[in-house]
PDB file of C-alpha atoms and ligand atoms in Angstrom:
ATOM      1  CA  MET M  30       0.000   0.000   0.000  1.00 69.00           C
ATOM      2  CA  ARG M  31       1.495   3.324  -1.047  1.00 61.00           C
ATOM      3  CA  PRO M  32      -0.934   6.147  -0.240  1.00 60.00           C
ATOM      4  CA  ALA M  33      -0.125   9.362  -2.084  1.00 66.00           C
ATOM      5  CA  SER M  34      -1.694  11.758   0.408  1.00 78.00           C
ATOM      6  CA  PRO M  35      -3.041  11.600   3.963  1.00 80.00           C
ATOM      7  CA  PRO M  36      -6.714  10.922   4.616  1.00 82.00           C
ATOM      8  CA  ALA M  37      -8.935  13.933   5.237  1.00 76.00           C
ATOM      9  CA  TYR M  38     -11.857  12.305   7.055  1.00 85.00           C
ATOM     10  CA  MET M  39     -12.646   9.179   9.056  1.00 96.00           C
ATOM     11  CA  HIS M  40     -14.997   7.898   6.388  1.00 98.00           C
ATOM     12  CA  ALA M  41     -14.206   6.942   2.819  1.00 98.00           C
ATOM     13  CA  PHE M  42     -15.913   5.710  -0.267  1.00 98.00           C
ATOM     14  CA  VAL M  43     -13.525   3.230  -1.867  1.00 98.00           C
ATOM     15  CA  THR M  44     -13.339   1.781  -5.337  1.00 98.00           C
ATOM     16  CA  LEU M  45     -10.890  -0.380  -7.266  1.00 98.00           C
ATOM     17  CA  VAL M  46      -9.389   0.002 -10.729  1.00 98.00           C
ATOM     18  CA  THR M  47      -6.940  -2.442 -12.274  1.00 97.00           C
ATOM     19  CA  ASN M  48      -7.043  -1.247 -15.875  1.00 97.00           C
ATOM     20  CA  ALA M  49      -7.911   1.809 -17.961  1.00 97.00           C
ATOM     21  CA  ASP M  50     -11.472   0.627 -18.597  1.00 97.00           C
ATOM     22  CA  TYR M  51     -12.410   0.544 -14.946  1.00 98.00           C
ATOM     23  CA  ALA M  52     -10.597   3.874 -14.473  1.00 98.00           C
ATOM     24  CA  LYS M  53     -13.225   5.338 -16.812  1.00 98.00           C
ATOM     25  CA  GLY M  54     -15.899   3.861 -14.620  1.00 98.00           C
ATOM     26  CA  ALA M  55     -14.276   5.407 -11.556  1.00 98.00           C
ATOM     27  CA  VAL M  56     -14.298   8.870 -13.179  1.00 98.00           C
ATOM     28  CA  ALA M  57     -18.083   8.793 -13.520  1.00 98.00           C
ATOM     29  CA  LEU M  58     -18.414   7.290 -10.035  1.00 98.00           C
ATOM     30  CA  ALA M  59     -16.150   9.898  -8.411  1.00 98.00           C
ATOM     31  CA  ARG M  60     -18.011  12.751 -10.078  1.00 98.00           C
ATOM     32  CA  SER M  61     -21.325  11.317  -8.921  1.00 98.00           C
ATOM     33  CA  VAL M  62     -20.041  10.944  -5.346  1.00 98.00           C
ATOM     34  CA  ARG M  63     -18.821  14.553  -5.189  1.00 98.00           C
ATOM     35  CA  ARG M  64     -22.203  15.774  -6.421  1.00 97.00           C
ATOM     36  CA  THR M  65     -23.892  14.269  -3.342  1.00 98.00           C
ATOM     37  CA  GLY M  66     -22.149  16.857  -1.136  1.00 97.00           C
ATOM     38  CA  THR M  67     -20.465  14.239   1.059  1.00 97.00           C
ATOM     39  CA  ASN M  68     -17.418  15.136   3.151  1.00 96.00           C
ATOM     40  CA  ALA M  69     -16.066  11.579   3.043  1.00 97.00           C
ATOM     41  CA  ASP M  70     -12.856  10.867   1.148  1.00 97.00           C
ATOM     42  CA  MET M  71     -13.039   9.139  -2.211  1.00 98.00           C
ATOM     43  CA  VAL M  72     -10.273   6.519  -2.368  1.00 98.00           C
ATOM     44  CA  VAL M  73      -9.234   4.745  -5.550  1.00 98.00           C
ATOM     45  CA  LEU M  74      -7.244   1.544  -5.045  1.00 98.00           C
ATOM     46  CA  HIS M  75      -5.222   0.979  -8.209  1.00 98.00           C
ATOM     47  CA  THR M  76      -2.827  -1.699  -9.391  1.00 96.00           C
ATOM     48  CA  GLY M  77       0.093  -1.522 -11.800  1.00 92.00           C
ATOM     49  CA  GLY M  78      -2.336  -2.233 -14.654  1.00 92.00           C
ATOM     50  CA  VAL M  79      -3.415   1.415 -14.744  1.00 96.00           C
ATOM     51  CA  ASP M  80      -1.066   4.056 -16.100  1.00 94.00           C
ATOM     52  CA  GLY M  81      -0.762   7.632 -14.929  1.00 95.00           C
ATOM     53  CA  SER M  82      -2.797   9.166 -17.730  1.00 97.00           C
ATOM     54  CA  ALA M  83      -5.825   7.046 -16.814  1.00 97.00           C
ATOM     55  CA  LEU M  84      -5.484   8.103 -13.171  1.00 98.00           C
ATOM     56  CA  GLN M  85      -5.026  11.808 -13.873  1.00 98.00           C
ATOM     57  CA  PRO M  86      -8.763  12.657 -14.173  1.00 98.00           C
ATOM     58  CA  LEU M  87      -9.345  10.892 -10.851  1.00 98.00           C
ATOM     59  CA  SER M  88      -6.782  13.128  -9.125  1.00 97.00           C
ATOM     60  CA  GLU M  89      -8.451  16.134 -10.684  1.00 98.00           C
ATOM     61  CA  LEU M  90     -11.757  15.027  -9.172  1.00 98.00           C
ATOM     62  CA  GLY M  91     -10.117  15.028  -5.721  1.00 97.00           C
ATOM     63  CA  CYS M  92      -9.711  11.271  -5.315  1.00 98.00           C
ATOM     64  CA  ARG M  93      -7.053   9.891  -2.996  1.00 97.00           C
ATOM     65  CA  LEU M  94      -5.078   7.389  -5.070  1.00 98.00           C
ATOM     66  CA  VAL M  95      -3.713   4.358  -3.225  1.00 98.00           C
ATOM     67  CA  ALA M  96      -1.427   1.976  -5.103  1.00 97.00           C
ATOM     68  CA  VAL M  97      -1.915  -1.672  -4.178  1.00 97.00           C
ATOM     69  CA  ASP M  98      -0.443  -4.994  -5.218  1.00 97.00           C
ATOM     70  CA  HIS M  99      -2.393  -8.092  -6.038  1.00 97.00           C
ATOM     71  CA  LEU M 100      -2.934 -10.340  -3.036  1.00 97.00           C
ATOM     72  CA  PRO M 101      -0.203 -12.841  -2.193  1.00 96.00           C
ATOM     73  CA  LEU M 102      -2.078 -15.931  -3.418  1.00 96.00           C
ATOM     74  CA  SER M 103      -0.772 -19.329  -4.461  1.00 96.00           C
ATOM     75  CA  ASP M 104      -0.156 -20.117  -8.133  1.00 96.00           C
ATOM     76  CA  ALA M 105      -2.808 -22.844  -7.934  1.00 96.00           C
ATOM     77  CA  PHE M 106      -5.366 -20.346  -6.614  1.00 97.00           C
ATOM     78  CA  ASN M 107      -4.542 -17.868  -9.368  1.00 96.00           C
ATOM     79  CA  GLU M 108      -4.825 -20.577 -11.994  1.00 96.00           C
ATOM     80  CA  ARG M 109      -8.250 -21.768 -10.746  1.00 96.00           C
ATOM     81  CA  HIS M 110      -9.572 -18.185 -10.755  1.00 96.00           C
ATOM     82  CA  SER M 111      -8.105 -17.094 -14.099  1.00 95.00           C
ATOM     83  CA  ARG M 112     -10.636 -15.739 -16.574  1.00 96.00           C
ATOM     84  CA  SER M 113     -10.652 -18.810 -18.832  1.00 95.00           C
ATOM     85  CA  GLN M 114     -10.823 -21.371 -16.017  1.00 95.00           C
ATOM     86  CA  LEU M 115     -13.495 -19.532 -14.062  1.00 95.00           C
ATOM     87  CA  HIS M 116     -15.685 -18.964 -17.119  1.00 95.00           C
ATOM     88  CA  ALA M 117     -15.408 -22.674 -17.972  1.00 95.00           C
ATOM     89  CA  ALA M 118     -16.093 -23.948 -14.437  1.00 95.00           C
ATOM     90  CA  ALA M 119     -18.867 -21.458 -13.604  1.00 95.00           C
ATOM     91  CA  PRO M 120     -20.290 -19.996 -16.842  1.00 96.00           C
ATOM     92  CA  PHE M 121     -22.229 -16.723 -16.783  1.00 95.00           C
ATOM     93  CA  ALA M 122     -25.689 -17.580 -18.093  1.00 94.00           C
ATOM     94  CA  LYS M 123     -27.545 -14.352 -17.271  1.00 94.00           C
ATOM     95  CA  GLY M 124     -25.349 -11.719 -18.883  1.00 95.00           C
ATOM     96  CA  ARG M 125     -21.981 -11.141 -20.486  1.00 95.00           C
ATOM     97  CA  LYS M 126     -18.733 -10.016 -18.888  1.00 95.00           C
ATOM     98  CA  PRO M 127     -16.602  -7.595 -20.928  1.00 95.00           C
ATOM     99  CA  GLU M 128     -13.219  -8.737 -22.254  1.00 95.00           C
ATOM    100  CA  PHE M 129     -11.416  -6.324 -19.953  1.00 95.00           C
ATOM    101  CA  HIS M 130     -12.844  -8.010 -16.833  1.00 95.00           C
ATOM    102  CA  SER M 131     -10.335 -10.200 -15.000  1.00 95.00           C
ATOM    103  CA  PRO M 132     -11.943 -12.230 -12.163  1.00 95.00           C
ATOM    104  CA  LEU M 133      -8.701 -12.470 -10.229  1.00 95.00           C
ATOM    105  CA  ASP M 134      -8.507  -8.678  -9.975  1.00 96.00           C
ATOM    106  CA  ASN M 135     -11.763  -8.631  -7.996  1.00 97.00           C
ATOM    107  CA  PHE M 136      -9.992 -10.052  -4.956  1.00 97.00           C
ATOM    108  CA  CYS M 137      -7.967  -6.818  -4.625  1.00 98.00           C
ATOM    109  CA  LYS M 138     -11.145  -5.335  -3.095  1.00 98.00           C
ATOM    110  CA  LEU M 139     -10.094  -7.029   0.137  1.00 98.00           C
ATOM    111  CA  ARG M 140      -7.225  -4.497   0.382  1.00 98.00           C
ATOM    112  CA  LEU M 141      -9.883  -2.116   1.684  1.00 98.00           C
ATOM    113  CA  TRP M 142      -9.459  -3.764   5.103  1.00 98.00           C
ATOM    114  CA  GLN M 143      -5.899  -2.392   5.148  1.00 98.00           C
ATOM    115  CA  LEU M 144      -7.128   1.221   5.004  1.00 98.00           C
ATOM    116  CA  THR M 145      -6.978   1.469   8.788  1.00 98.00           C
ATOM    117  CA  GLU M 146      -6.659   5.254   8.635  1.00 97.00           C
ATOM    118  CA  TYR M 147     -10.454   5.149   8.230  1.00 98.00           C
ATOM    119  CA  GLU M 148     -13.008   4.018  10.773  1.00 97.00           C
ATOM    120  CA  THR M 149     -15.555   2.973   8.175  1.00 98.00           C
ATOM    121  CA  CYS M 150     -15.401   2.445   4.426  1.00 98.00           C
ATOM    122  CA  VAL M 151     -18.165   2.024   1.896  1.00 98.00           C
ATOM    123  CA  PHE M 152     -16.864   0.082  -1.079  1.00 98.00           C
ATOM    124  CA  ILE M 153     -18.494   0.812  -4.439  1.00 99.00           C
ATOM    125  CA  ASP M 154     -17.664  -0.990  -7.698  1.00 98.00           C
ATOM    126  CA  ALA M 155     -16.141   1.242 -10.378  1.00 98.00           C
ATOM    127  CA  ASP M 156     -19.134   0.470 -12.652  1.00 98.00           C
ATOM    128  CA  ALA M 157     -21.617   2.350 -10.463  1.00 99.00           C
ATOM    129  CA  LEU M 158     -23.044   5.835  -9.863  1.00 99.00           C
ATOM    130  CA  VAL M 159     -24.168   7.368  -6.576  1.00 98.00           C
ATOM    131  CA  LEU M 160     -27.368   9.269  -7.264  1.00 98.00           C
ATOM    132  CA  ARG M 161     -28.106  10.835  -3.873  1.00 98.00           C
ATOM    133  CA  ASN M 162     -26.341  11.329  -0.563  1.00 98.00           C
ATOM    134  CA  ILE M 163     -25.718   7.924   1.045  1.00 98.00           C
ATOM    135  CA  ASP M 164     -23.578   9.032   4.013  1.00 98.00           C
ATOM    136  CA  LYS M 165     -25.968   7.230   6.347  1.00 98.00           C
ATOM    137  CA  LEU M 166     -24.291   3.985   5.215  1.00 98.00           C
ATOM    138  CA  PHE M 167     -21.256   4.886   7.356  1.00 98.00           C
ATOM    139  CA  ALA M 168     -23.417   4.176  10.414  1.00 97.00           C
ATOM    140  CA  TYR M 169     -24.298   0.651   9.270  1.00 98.00           C
ATOM    141  CA  PRO M 170     -22.530  -2.346  10.822  1.00 98.00           C
ATOM    142  CA  GLN M 171     -19.901  -4.519   9.226  1.00 98.00           C
ATOM    143  CA  PHE M 172     -20.693  -6.420   7.077  1.00 98.00           C
ATOM    144  CA  SER M 173     -23.585  -4.796   5.242  1.00 98.00           C
ATOM    145  CA  ALA M 174     -24.435  -5.356   1.595  1.00 98.00           C
ATOM    146  CA  ALA M 175     -27.510  -5.187  -0.594  1.00 98.00           C
ATOM    147  CA  PRO M 176     -29.189  -8.243  -2.116  1.00 97.00           C
ATOM    148  CA  ASN M 177     -28.179  -9.508  -5.566  1.00 97.00           C
ATOM    149  CA  VAL M 178     -31.585  -8.882  -7.103  1.00 97.00           C
ATOM    150  CA  TYR M 179     -31.939  -8.503 -10.845  1.00 96.00           C
ATOM    151  CA  GLU M 180     -34.147 -11.334 -11.991  1.00 95.00           C
ATOM    152  CA  THR M 181     -36.479 -12.782  -9.377  1.00 90.00           C
ATOM    153  CA  LEU M 182     -37.433 -12.026  -5.799  1.00 85.00           C
ATOM    154  CA  GLY M 183     -35.819 -15.363  -4.864  1.00 88.00           C
ATOM    155  CA  ASP M 184     -32.493 -13.567  -5.233  1.00 91.00           C
ATOM    156  CA  PHE M 185     -33.049 -11.542  -2.070  1.00 91.00           C
ATOM    157  CA  HIS M 186     -31.111 -14.061   0.031  1.00 92.00           C
ATOM    158  CA  ARG M 187     -27.853 -13.543  -1.908  1.00 95.00           C
ATOM    159  CA  LEU M 188     -25.622 -10.532  -1.564  1.00 97.00           C
ATOM    160  CA  ASN M 189     -23.983  -8.460  -4.274  1.00 98.00           C
ATOM    161  CA  SER M 190     -20.479  -7.265  -3.434  1.00 98.00           C
ATOM    162  CA  GLY M 191     -20.679  -4.151  -5.617  1.00 98.00           C
ATOM    163  CA  VAL M 192     -21.572  -2.056  -2.544  1.00 98.00           C
ATOM    164  CA  PHE M 193     -20.663  -2.919   1.033  1.00 98.00           C
ATOM    165  CA  VAL M 194     -19.923  -1.358   4.414  1.00 98.00           C
ATOM    166  CA  ALA M 195     -16.736  -2.475   6.187  1.00 98.00           C
ATOM    167  CA  ARG M 196     -14.459  -1.569   9.100  1.00 98.00           C
ATOM    168  CA  PRO M 197     -10.788  -1.740   8.110  1.00 98.00           C
ATOM    169  CA  SER M 198      -8.694  -3.935  10.406  1.00 98.00           C
ATOM    170  CA  VAL M 199      -5.336  -5.638   9.950  1.00 98.00           C
ATOM    171  CA  LEU M 200      -6.609  -8.588  11.953  1.00 98.00           C
ATOM    172  CA  THR M 201      -9.639  -9.033   9.716  1.00 98.00           C
ATOM    173  CA  PHE M 202      -7.459  -8.687   6.625  1.00 98.00           C
ATOM    174  CA  ALA M 203      -5.074 -11.381   7.892  1.00 98.00           C
ATOM    175  CA  ALA M 204      -7.978 -13.701   8.754  1.00 98.00           C
ATOM    176  CA  MET M 205      -9.380 -13.174   5.259  1.00 98.00           C
ATOM    177  CA  LEU M 206      -6.121 -14.060   3.542  1.00 97.00           C
ATOM    178  CA  GLU M 207      -5.965 -17.234   5.579  1.00 96.00           C
ATOM    179  CA  ARG M 208      -9.479 -18.307   4.634  1.00 97.00           C
ATOM    180  CA  LEU M 209      -9.215 -17.234   1.011  1.00 97.00           C
ATOM    181  CA  ASP M 210      -6.485 -19.522  -0.241  1.00 96.00           C
ATOM    182  CA  GLU M 211      -7.247 -22.908   1.241  1.00 94.00           C
ATOM    183  CA  PRO M 212      -6.237 -25.927  -0.871  1.00 93.00           C
ATOM    184  CA  ASP M 213      -8.595 -26.548  -3.814  1.00 94.00           C
ATOM    185  CA  VAL M 214     -11.018 -23.812  -2.802  1.00 95.00           C
ATOM    186  CA  PHE M 215     -12.985 -22.303  -5.701  1.00 96.00           C
ATOM    187  CA  TRP M 216     -14.867 -19.009  -5.223  1.00 97.00           C
ATOM    188  CA  ARG M 217     -17.172 -19.186  -8.233  1.00 95.00           C
ATOM    189  CA  ARG M 218     -18.181 -15.519  -8.052  1.00 95.00           C
ATOM    190  CA  THR M 219     -14.814 -14.437  -6.639  1.00 96.00           C
ATOM    191  CA  ASP M 220     -14.871 -11.826  -3.840  1.00 97.00           C
ATOM    192  CA  GLN M 221     -18.677 -11.976  -3.732  1.00 97.00           C
ATOM    193  CA  THR M 222     -18.814 -15.690  -2.883  1.00 97.00           C
ATOM    194  CA  PHE M 223     -15.912 -15.258  -0.489  1.00 98.00           C
ATOM    195  CA  LEU M 224     -17.457 -12.330   1.411  1.00 98.00           C
ATOM    196  CA  GLU M 225     -20.788 -14.127   1.709  1.00 97.00           C
ATOM    197  CA  SER M 226     -18.962 -17.074   3.242  1.00 97.00           C
ATOM    198  CA  PHE M 227     -16.674 -14.966   5.468  1.00 98.00           C
ATOM    199  CA  PHE M 228     -19.607 -12.928   6.821  1.00 98.00           C
ATOM    200  CA  PRO M 229     -22.468 -15.481   6.953  1.00 97.00           C
ATOM    201  CA  ASP M 230     -24.492 -13.117   9.180  1.00 97.00           C
ATOM    202  CA  TRP M 231     -24.216 -10.183   6.779  1.00 98.00           C
ATOM    203  CA  HIS M 232     -26.654  -7.315   7.267  1.00 98.00           C
ATOM    204  CA  GLY M 233     -28.983  -6.402   4.457  1.00 97.00           C
ATOM    205  CA  LEU M 234     -28.904  -2.930   2.946  1.00 98.00           C
ATOM    206  CA  PRO M 235     -31.999  -1.675   1.150  1.00 97.00           C
ATOM    207  CA  VAL M 236     -32.119  -2.918  -2.429  1.00 97.00           C
ATOM    208  CA  PHE M 237     -31.947   0.742  -3.553  1.00 98.00           C
ATOM    209  CA  MET M 238     -28.396   0.979  -2.211  1.00 98.00           C
ATOM    210  CA  ASN M 239     -27.215  -1.261  -5.036  1.00 98.00           C
ATOM    211  CA  MET M 240     -29.835  -1.153  -7.776  1.00 98.00           C
ATOM    212  CA  LEU M 241     -28.631  -3.473 -10.539  1.00 98.00           C
ATOM    213  CA  GLN M 242     -29.149  -2.311 -14.103  1.00 98.00           C
ATOM    214  CA  TYR M 243     -30.992  -5.476 -15.204  1.00 98.00           C
ATOM    215  CA  VAL M 244     -33.824  -4.570 -12.798  1.00 97.00           C
ATOM    216  CA  TRP M 245     -34.698  -1.909 -15.379  1.00 98.00           C
ATOM    217  CA  PHE M 246     -36.059  -4.561 -17.781  1.00 97.00           C
ATOM    218  CA  ASN M 247     -36.489  -7.663 -15.574  1.00 96.00           C
ATOM    219  CA  LEU M 248     -38.264  -6.173 -12.536  1.00 95.00           C
ATOM    220  CA  PRO M 249     -39.386  -2.690 -13.665  1.00 96.00           C
ATOM    221  CA  GLU M 250     -41.955  -2.458 -10.865  1.00 94.00           C
ATOM    222  CA  LEU M 251     -39.033  -2.319  -8.405  1.00 95.00           C
ATOM    223  CA  TRP M 252     -37.467   0.713 -10.078  1.00 97.00           C
ATOM    224  CA  ASP M 253     -37.870   4.121  -8.432  1.00 97.00           C
ATOM    225  CA  TRP M 254     -35.462   6.928  -9.361  1.00 97.00           C
ATOM    226  CA  LYS M 255     -36.416   8.851  -6.224  1.00 96.00           C
ATOM    227  CA  GLN M 256     -35.149   6.078  -3.973  1.00 97.00           C
ATOM    228  CA  ILE M 257     -32.041   4.844  -5.755  1.00 98.00           C
ATOM    229  CA  GLY M 258     -28.835   5.555  -3.831  1.00 98.00           C
ATOM    230  CA  VAL M 259     -26.446   3.553  -6.033  1.00 99.00           C
ATOM    231  CA  LEU M 260     -27.034   2.456  -9.610  1.00 98.00           C
ATOM    232  CA  HIS M 261     -24.772  -0.468 -10.517  1.00 99.00           C
ATOM    233  CA  TYR M 262     -24.043  -1.474 -14.123  1.00 98.00           C
ATOM    234  CA  GLN M 263     -23.415  -5.175 -13.499  1.00 98.00           C
ATOM    235  CA  TYR M 264     -22.404  -7.347 -16.495  1.00 97.00           C
ATOM    236  CA  GLU M 265     -22.148  -5.112 -19.620  1.00 98.00           C
ATOM    237  CA  LYS M 266     -20.521  -1.729 -18.972  1.00 98.00           C
ATOM    238  CA  PRO M 267     -22.015   1.593 -20.089  1.00 98.00           C
ATOM    239  CA  TRP M 268     -18.739   2.618 -21.786  1.00 98.00           C
ATOM    240  CA  GLU M 269     -18.490  -0.557 -23.901  1.00 97.00           C
ATOM    241  CA  THR M 270     -18.714   0.046 -27.632  1.00 94.00           C
ATOM    242  CA  ASP M 271     -19.945  -3.466 -28.362  1.00 91.00           C
ATOM    243  CA  HIS M 272     -22.833  -3.510 -25.893  1.00 94.00           C
ATOM    244  CA  PRO M 273     -25.464  -6.168 -26.632  1.00 95.00           C
ATOM    245  CA  LYS M 274     -28.109  -4.578 -24.385  1.00 97.00           C
ATOM    246  CA  SER M 275     -27.510  -0.938 -25.256  1.00 97.00           C
ATOM    247  CA  ASP M 276     -30.990  -0.473 -26.753  1.00 97.00           C
ATOM    248  CA  ARG M 277     -32.782  -1.822 -23.717  1.00 96.00           C
ATOM    249  CA  LEU M 278     -30.591   0.130 -21.285  1.00 98.00           C
ATOM    250  CA  LYS M 279     -30.300   3.401 -23.229  1.00 97.00           C
ATOM    251  CA  PRO M 280     -31.671   5.770 -20.542  1.00 97.00           C
ATOM    252  CA  LEU M 281     -29.240   4.272 -18.011  1.00 98.00           C
ATOM    253  CA  ILE M 282     -26.298   4.464 -20.402  1.00 98.00           C
ATOM    254  CA  ASP M 283     -27.135   8.100 -21.207  1.00 98.00           C
ATOM    255  CA  LEU M 284     -27.141   8.868 -17.489  1.00 98.00           C
ATOM    256  CA  TRP M 285     -23.712   7.255 -17.065  1.00 98.00           C
ATOM    257  CA  GLN M 286     -22.302   9.153 -20.083  1.00 98.00           C
ATOM    258  CA  ALA M 287     -23.516  12.440 -18.603  1.00 98.00           C
ATOM    259  CA  HIS M 288     -21.647  11.679 -15.382  1.00 98.00           C
ATOM    260  CA  TYR M 289     -18.558  10.591 -17.280  1.00 98.00           C
ATOM    261  CA  THR M 290     -18.349  13.775 -19.334  1.00 98.00           C
ATOM    262  CA  GLY M 291     -19.805  16.002 -16.629  1.00 98.00           C
ATOM    263  CA  GLU M 292     -22.158  17.534 -19.186  1.00 97.00           C
ATOM    264  CA  ASN M 293     -25.941  17.840 -18.901  1.00 96.00           C
ATOM    265  CA  ILE M 294     -26.353  15.677 -15.829  1.00 97.00           C
ATOM    266  CA  PRO M 295     -30.123  15.527 -15.358  1.00 97.00           C
ATOM    267  CA  GLU M 296     -32.183  15.941 -12.198  1.00 96.00           C
ATOM    268  CA  ILE M 297     -32.592  12.306 -11.089  1.00 96.00           C
ATOM    269  CA  ALA M 298     -36.007  12.731  -9.496  1.00 91.00           C
ATOM    270  CA  GLY M 299     -37.307  14.029 -12.819  1.00 93.00           C
ATOM    271  CA  LEU M 300     -36.391  10.895 -14.793  1.00 97.00           C
ATOM    272  CA  ASP M 301     -39.102   8.532 -16.020  1.00 96.00           C
ATOM    273  CA  ASN M 302     -39.364   5.139 -14.371  1.00 96.00           C
ATOM    274  CA  PRO M 303     -39.519   2.170 -16.777  1.00 94.00           C
ATOM    275  CA  SER M 304     -43.008   1.205 -17.822  1.00 79.00           C
ATOM    276  CA  GLY M 305     -43.860  -2.050 -16.026  1.00 56.00           C
ATOM    277  CA  PRO M 306     -45.789  -4.946 -17.547  1.00 51.00           C
ATOM    278  CA  GLY M 307     -49.026  -3.112 -16.716  1.00 42.00           C
ATOM    279  CA  GLY M 308     -47.773   0.395 -17.450  1.00 42.00           C
TER     280      GLY M 308
HETATM  281  N1  UDP Z 421     -12.364  -4.738 -11.271  1.00 51.24           N
HETATM  282  C1  UDP Z 421     -11.247  -4.187 -11.900  1.00 51.24           C
HETATM  283  N2  UDP Z 421     -10.645  -4.888 -12.911  1.00 51.24           N
HETATM  284  C2  UDP Z 421     -11.100  -6.082 -13.351  1.00 51.24           C
HETATM  285  C3  UDP Z 421     -12.228  -6.643 -12.720  1.00 51.24           C
HETATM  286  C4  UDP Z 421     -12.845  -5.941 -11.698  1.00 51.24           C
HETATM  287  O1  UDP Z 421     -10.818  -3.089 -11.553  1.00 51.24           O
HETATM  288  O2  UDP Z 421     -10.522  -6.645 -14.301  1.00 51.24           O
HETATM  289  C5  UDP Z 421     -12.993  -4.017 -10.140  1.00 51.24           C
HETATM  290  C6  UDP Z 421     -13.864  -2.838 -10.568  1.00 51.24           C
HETATM  291  O3  UDP Z 421     -13.996  -1.932  -9.490  1.00 51.24           O
HETATM  292  C7  UDP Z 421     -15.200  -3.539 -10.827  1.00 51.24           C
HETATM  293  C8  UDP Z 421     -15.239  -4.528  -9.683  1.00 51.24           C
HETATM  294  O4  UDP Z 421     -13.872  -4.915  -9.477  1.00 51.24           O
HETATM  295  O5  UDP Z 421     -16.292  -2.633 -10.824  1.00 51.24           O
HETATM  296  C9  UDP Z 421     -16.071  -5.779  -9.933  1.00 51.24           C
HETATM  297  O6  UDP Z 421     -16.089  -6.179 -11.302  1.00 51.24           O
HETATM  298  P1  UDP Z 421     -17.358  -5.889 -12.226  1.00 51.24           P
HETATM  299  O7  UDP Z 421     -17.979  -4.625 -11.768  1.00 51.24           O
HETATM  300  O8  UDP Z 421     -16.943  -5.932 -13.663  1.00 51.24           O
HETATM  301  O9  UDP Z 421     -18.318  -7.125 -11.924  1.00 51.24           O
HETATM  302  P2  UDP Z 421     -19.932  -7.165 -12.048  1.00 51.24           P
HETATM  303  O10 UDP Z 421     -20.467  -6.018 -11.259  1.00 51.24           O
HETATM  304  O11 UDP Z 421     -20.254  -7.084 -13.501  1.00 51.24           O
HETATM  305  O12 UDP Z 421     -20.276  -8.488 -11.420  1.00 51.24           O
HETATM  306 MN1   MN Z 422     -19.808  -4.147 -10.823  1.00 51.24          MN
END
């Protein structure tokens, strides 16, 4: 860990970028976070896969950049969780992952527990936007996450690790590393499966604190712009040029583009909800 500047507050929003694509995501995310008027720091964990030019706009947005290494994991672990092996052993049937997504990189999220200069951190995936002030999440207990709902209500018992509340601790980080790399272990949805197993008594955040983009067309009756705290573009990314669902998700992609460029960001409460099966 090589922090570039000291922390300013006891709370931080934290994201992770391991390549230039996710750095784009973090630009839109960071701009959205600043617009909520929060005083919390915005920390970007970045690996050697991101060069300075991709990080520059994040500095300009006031982010605290923290360089991190990949976790010290065994070769066998890394092999089992490589993109090709993971996609073969646990195929994605519901949506498509972009080429620039490396499953192994997801585990770097756990470095958040090393940010002990903060009392509480709220992790947010780089492919998300914060649409209203969510500072109240800093008062939630560890480990809090929202349900992984994007298809059926049966999904409410699973968590999605795109947004979570955590208390940094070197002891917790060490315990995690020990549990993570046991012989032959396979975390089919990487950090998400691991965190669900490490924190079996996880606390549920409201579904609006991690509203998944597929809800827009799968469960439109659940959508409510006025209540959404975090909008999360799981699977296909809004900056992808070859985006198979771009027609169906156009209003959401337009909203992301506005945050990315900083131009013509609309009033969220004024946006139209999707028309449900009856509407
Ligand atoms: N990530 C990254 N590089 C990668 C894969 C993941 O930086 O190659 C980070 C990034 O913050 C990303 C998060 O880990 O948002 C989780 O991956 P992703 O959002 O693509 O997964 P999904 O939400 O589609 O399940
Ligand atoms: Mn994501």
